[in-house]
CSV table of C-alpha atoms in Angstrom, one decimal:
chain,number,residue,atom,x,y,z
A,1008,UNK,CA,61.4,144.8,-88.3
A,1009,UNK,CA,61.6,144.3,-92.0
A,1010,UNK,CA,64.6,146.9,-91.8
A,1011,UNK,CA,66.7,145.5,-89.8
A,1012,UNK,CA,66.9,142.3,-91.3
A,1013,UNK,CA,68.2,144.2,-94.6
A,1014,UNK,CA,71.0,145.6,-92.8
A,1015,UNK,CA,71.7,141.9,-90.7
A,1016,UNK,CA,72.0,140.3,-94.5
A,1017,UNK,CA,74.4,142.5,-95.8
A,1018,UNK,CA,77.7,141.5,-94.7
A,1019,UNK,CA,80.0,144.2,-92.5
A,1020,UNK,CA,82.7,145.8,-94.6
A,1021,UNK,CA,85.9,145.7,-92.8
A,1022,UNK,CA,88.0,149.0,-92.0
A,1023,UNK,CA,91.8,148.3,-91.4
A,1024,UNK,CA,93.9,151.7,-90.5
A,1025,UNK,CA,96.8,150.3,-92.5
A,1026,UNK,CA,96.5,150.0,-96.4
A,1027,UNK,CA,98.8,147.7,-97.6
A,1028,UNK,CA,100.5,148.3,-100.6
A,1029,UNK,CA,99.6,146.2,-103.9
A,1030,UNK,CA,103.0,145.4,-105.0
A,1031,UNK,CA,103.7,143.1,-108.2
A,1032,UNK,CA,105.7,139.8,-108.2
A,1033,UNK,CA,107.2,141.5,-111.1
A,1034,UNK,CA,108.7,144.1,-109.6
A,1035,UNK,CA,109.8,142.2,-106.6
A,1036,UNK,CA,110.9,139.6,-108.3
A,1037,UNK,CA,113.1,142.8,-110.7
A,1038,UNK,CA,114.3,144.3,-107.2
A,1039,UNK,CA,115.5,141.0,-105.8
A,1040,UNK,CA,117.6,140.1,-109.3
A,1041,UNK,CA,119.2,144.1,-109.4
A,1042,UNK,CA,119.8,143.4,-105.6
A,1043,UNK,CA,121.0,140.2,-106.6
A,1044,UNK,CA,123.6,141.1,-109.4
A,1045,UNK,CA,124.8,144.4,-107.7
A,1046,UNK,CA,126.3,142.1,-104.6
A,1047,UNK,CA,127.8,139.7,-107.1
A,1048,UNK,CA,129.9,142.1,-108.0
A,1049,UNK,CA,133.5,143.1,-107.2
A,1050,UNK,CA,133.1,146.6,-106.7
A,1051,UNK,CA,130.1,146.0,-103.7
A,1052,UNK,CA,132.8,143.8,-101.9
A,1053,UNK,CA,135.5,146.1,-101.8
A,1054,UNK,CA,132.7,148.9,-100.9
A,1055,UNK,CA,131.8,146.5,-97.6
A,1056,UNK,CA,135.3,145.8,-97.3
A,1057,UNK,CA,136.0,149.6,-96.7
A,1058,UNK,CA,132.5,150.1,-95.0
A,1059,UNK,CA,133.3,147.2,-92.4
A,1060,UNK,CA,137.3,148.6,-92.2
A,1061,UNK,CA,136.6,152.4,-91.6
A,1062,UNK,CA,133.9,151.3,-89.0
A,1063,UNK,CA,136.7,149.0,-86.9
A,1064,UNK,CA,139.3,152.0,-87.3
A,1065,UNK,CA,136.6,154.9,-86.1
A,1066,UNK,CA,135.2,152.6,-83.7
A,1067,UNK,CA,138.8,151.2,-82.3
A,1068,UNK,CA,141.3,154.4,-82.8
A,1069,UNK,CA,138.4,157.2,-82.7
A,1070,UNK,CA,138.2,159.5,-79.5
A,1071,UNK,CA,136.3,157.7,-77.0
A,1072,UNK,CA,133.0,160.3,-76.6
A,1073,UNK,CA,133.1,159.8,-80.6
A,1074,UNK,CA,133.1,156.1,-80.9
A,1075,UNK,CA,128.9,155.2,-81.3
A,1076,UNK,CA,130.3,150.7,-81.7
A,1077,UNK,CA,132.7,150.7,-79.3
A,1078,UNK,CA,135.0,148.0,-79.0
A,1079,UNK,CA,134.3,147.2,-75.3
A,1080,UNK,CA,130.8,146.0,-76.7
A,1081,UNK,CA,132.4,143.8,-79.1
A,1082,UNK,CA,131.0,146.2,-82.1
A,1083,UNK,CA,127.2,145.2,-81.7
A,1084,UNK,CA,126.0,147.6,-84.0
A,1085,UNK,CA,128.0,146.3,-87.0
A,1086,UNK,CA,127.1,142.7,-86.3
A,1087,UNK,CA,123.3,143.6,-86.0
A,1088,UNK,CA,123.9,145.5,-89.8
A,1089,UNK,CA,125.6,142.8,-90.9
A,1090,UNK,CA,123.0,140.4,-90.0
A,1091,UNK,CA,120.6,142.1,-91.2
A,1092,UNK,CA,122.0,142.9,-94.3
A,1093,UNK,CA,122.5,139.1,-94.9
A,1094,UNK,CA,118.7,138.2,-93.7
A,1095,UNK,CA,117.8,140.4,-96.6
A,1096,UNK,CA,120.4,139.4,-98.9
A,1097,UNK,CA,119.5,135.6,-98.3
A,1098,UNK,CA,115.7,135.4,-99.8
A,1099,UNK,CA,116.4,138.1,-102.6
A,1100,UNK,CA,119.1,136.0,-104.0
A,1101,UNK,CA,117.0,132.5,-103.8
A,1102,UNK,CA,114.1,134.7,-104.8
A,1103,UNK,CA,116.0,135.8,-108.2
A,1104,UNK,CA,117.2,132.6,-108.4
A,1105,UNK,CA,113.8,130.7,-108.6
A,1106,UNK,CA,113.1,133.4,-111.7
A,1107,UNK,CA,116.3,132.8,-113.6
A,1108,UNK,CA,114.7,128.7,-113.0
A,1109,UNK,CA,111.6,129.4,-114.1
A,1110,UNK,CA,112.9,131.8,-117.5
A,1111,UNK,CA,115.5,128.1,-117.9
A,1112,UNK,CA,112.3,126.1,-117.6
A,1113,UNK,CA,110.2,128.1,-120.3
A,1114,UNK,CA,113.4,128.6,-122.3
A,1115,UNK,CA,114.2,124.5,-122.3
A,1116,UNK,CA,110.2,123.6,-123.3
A,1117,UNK,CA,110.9,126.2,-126.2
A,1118,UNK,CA,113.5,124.4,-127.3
A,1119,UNK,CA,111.9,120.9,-126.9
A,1120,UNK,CA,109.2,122.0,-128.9
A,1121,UNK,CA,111.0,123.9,-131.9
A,1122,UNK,CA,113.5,120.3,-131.8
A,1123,UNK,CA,110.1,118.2,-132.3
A,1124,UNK,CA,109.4,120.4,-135.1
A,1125,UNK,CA,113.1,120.4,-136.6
A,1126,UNK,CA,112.6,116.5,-136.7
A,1127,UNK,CA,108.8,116.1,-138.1
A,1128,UNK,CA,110.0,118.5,-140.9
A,1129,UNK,CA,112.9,116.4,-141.1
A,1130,UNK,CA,110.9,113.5,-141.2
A,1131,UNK,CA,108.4,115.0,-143.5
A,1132,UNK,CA,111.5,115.8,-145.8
A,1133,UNK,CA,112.9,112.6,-146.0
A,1134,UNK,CA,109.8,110.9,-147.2
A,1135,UNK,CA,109.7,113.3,-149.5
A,1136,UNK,CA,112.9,112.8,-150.8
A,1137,UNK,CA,112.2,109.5,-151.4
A,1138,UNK,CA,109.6,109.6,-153.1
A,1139,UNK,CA,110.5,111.8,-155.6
A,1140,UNK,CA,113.7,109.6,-155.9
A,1141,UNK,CA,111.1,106.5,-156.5
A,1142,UNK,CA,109.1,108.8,-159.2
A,1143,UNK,CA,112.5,109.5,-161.2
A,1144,UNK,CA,112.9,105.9,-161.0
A,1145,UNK,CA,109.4,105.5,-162.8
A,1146,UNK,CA,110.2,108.5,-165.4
A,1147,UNK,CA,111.3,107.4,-168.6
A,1148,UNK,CA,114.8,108.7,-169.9
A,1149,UNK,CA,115.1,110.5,-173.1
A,1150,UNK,CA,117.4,107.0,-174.3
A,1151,UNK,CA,114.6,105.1,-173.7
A,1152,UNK,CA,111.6,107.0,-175.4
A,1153,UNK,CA,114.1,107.6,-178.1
A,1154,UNK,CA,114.3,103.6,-177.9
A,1155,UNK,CA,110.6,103.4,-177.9
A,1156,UNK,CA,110.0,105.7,-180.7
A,1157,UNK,CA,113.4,103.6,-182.7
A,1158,UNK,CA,111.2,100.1,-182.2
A,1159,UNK,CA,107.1,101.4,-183.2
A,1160,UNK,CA,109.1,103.1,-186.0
A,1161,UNK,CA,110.5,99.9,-186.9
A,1162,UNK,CA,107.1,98.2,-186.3
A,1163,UNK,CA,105.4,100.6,-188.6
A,1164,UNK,CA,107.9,100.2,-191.3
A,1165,UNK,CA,107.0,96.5,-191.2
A,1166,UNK,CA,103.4,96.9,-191.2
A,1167,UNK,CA,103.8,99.3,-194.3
A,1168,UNK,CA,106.1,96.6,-196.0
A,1169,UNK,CA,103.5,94.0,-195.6
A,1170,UNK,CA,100.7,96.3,-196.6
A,1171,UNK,CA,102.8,96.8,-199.7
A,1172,UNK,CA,103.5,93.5,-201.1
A,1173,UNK,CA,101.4,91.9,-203.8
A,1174,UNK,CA,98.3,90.0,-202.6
A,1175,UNK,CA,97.7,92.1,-199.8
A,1176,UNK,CA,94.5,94.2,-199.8
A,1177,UNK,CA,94.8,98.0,-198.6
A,1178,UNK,CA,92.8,99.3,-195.9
């Protein structure tokens, strides 16, 4: 009894016959922007161009046994191509899109933040600047220590003039 109640716990491991692959949004999201910029080109429209023409001429002027889209079936073969090319065509281009959006996004919030930095180091600089221009203010000029030095020279002589005359006691 005790046995199979072990093997009712354990949960049943599901068998599929079909492995889907484990493909990356990376490398769809690559694909669809290759697939993208190959059909925004020139040279795939004048490739279709020629593709769609030489089918109408075989499929219109060819032998009749030969023709495989005839015309009497108003060329069903190329309009289920066509339509299926575009049904593909239509979510790999939105699909690229959406990743050139998303590289904008993360490129425009790099550039926000290196501008906030730009302006608090401009900020910071600014302050700076003036207050180093407010210390040169405060620093004395070489006129006016020379000045300063002119006047306790002066001052000195005085005092030794004083100290000199008769009547007055030395120190």
């Amino acid at each position: 009894m005790a046995r199979n109640r072990s093997v009712l716990e354990k949960p049943m491991t599901r068998r599929t016959r079909f492995r889907i692959p484990n493909i990356s949004q990376e490398t769809v999201g690559r694909v669809s922007e290759r697939f993208a910029r190959a059909m925004g080109t020139g040279a795939f429209l004048i490739f279709m161009t020629v593709f769609v023409a030489l089918w109408l001429s075989w499929n219109t002027l060819g032998p009749q046994g030969a023709q495989f889209d005839p015309r009497a079936l108003n060329f069903t073969l190329l309009t289920l191509l066509l339509s299926l090319q575009a049904s593909y065509a239509a979510p790999l281009i939105l699909l690229a899109q959406n990743r050139q959006d998303d590289r904008d996004r993360v490129k425009f919030e790099q550039d926000r933040q290196r501008a906030e930095r730009t302006l608090a180091d401009t900020e910071y600089l600014t302050r700076e600047v003036a207050a180093l221009a407010l210390a040169v203010d405060e620093v004395a000029t070489k006129d006016f220590v020379r000045d300063e030095i002119r006047d306790a020279m002066k001052e000195l002589l005085e005092q030794l003039r004083e100290d000199k005359k008769p009547g007055k006691k030395s120190k």
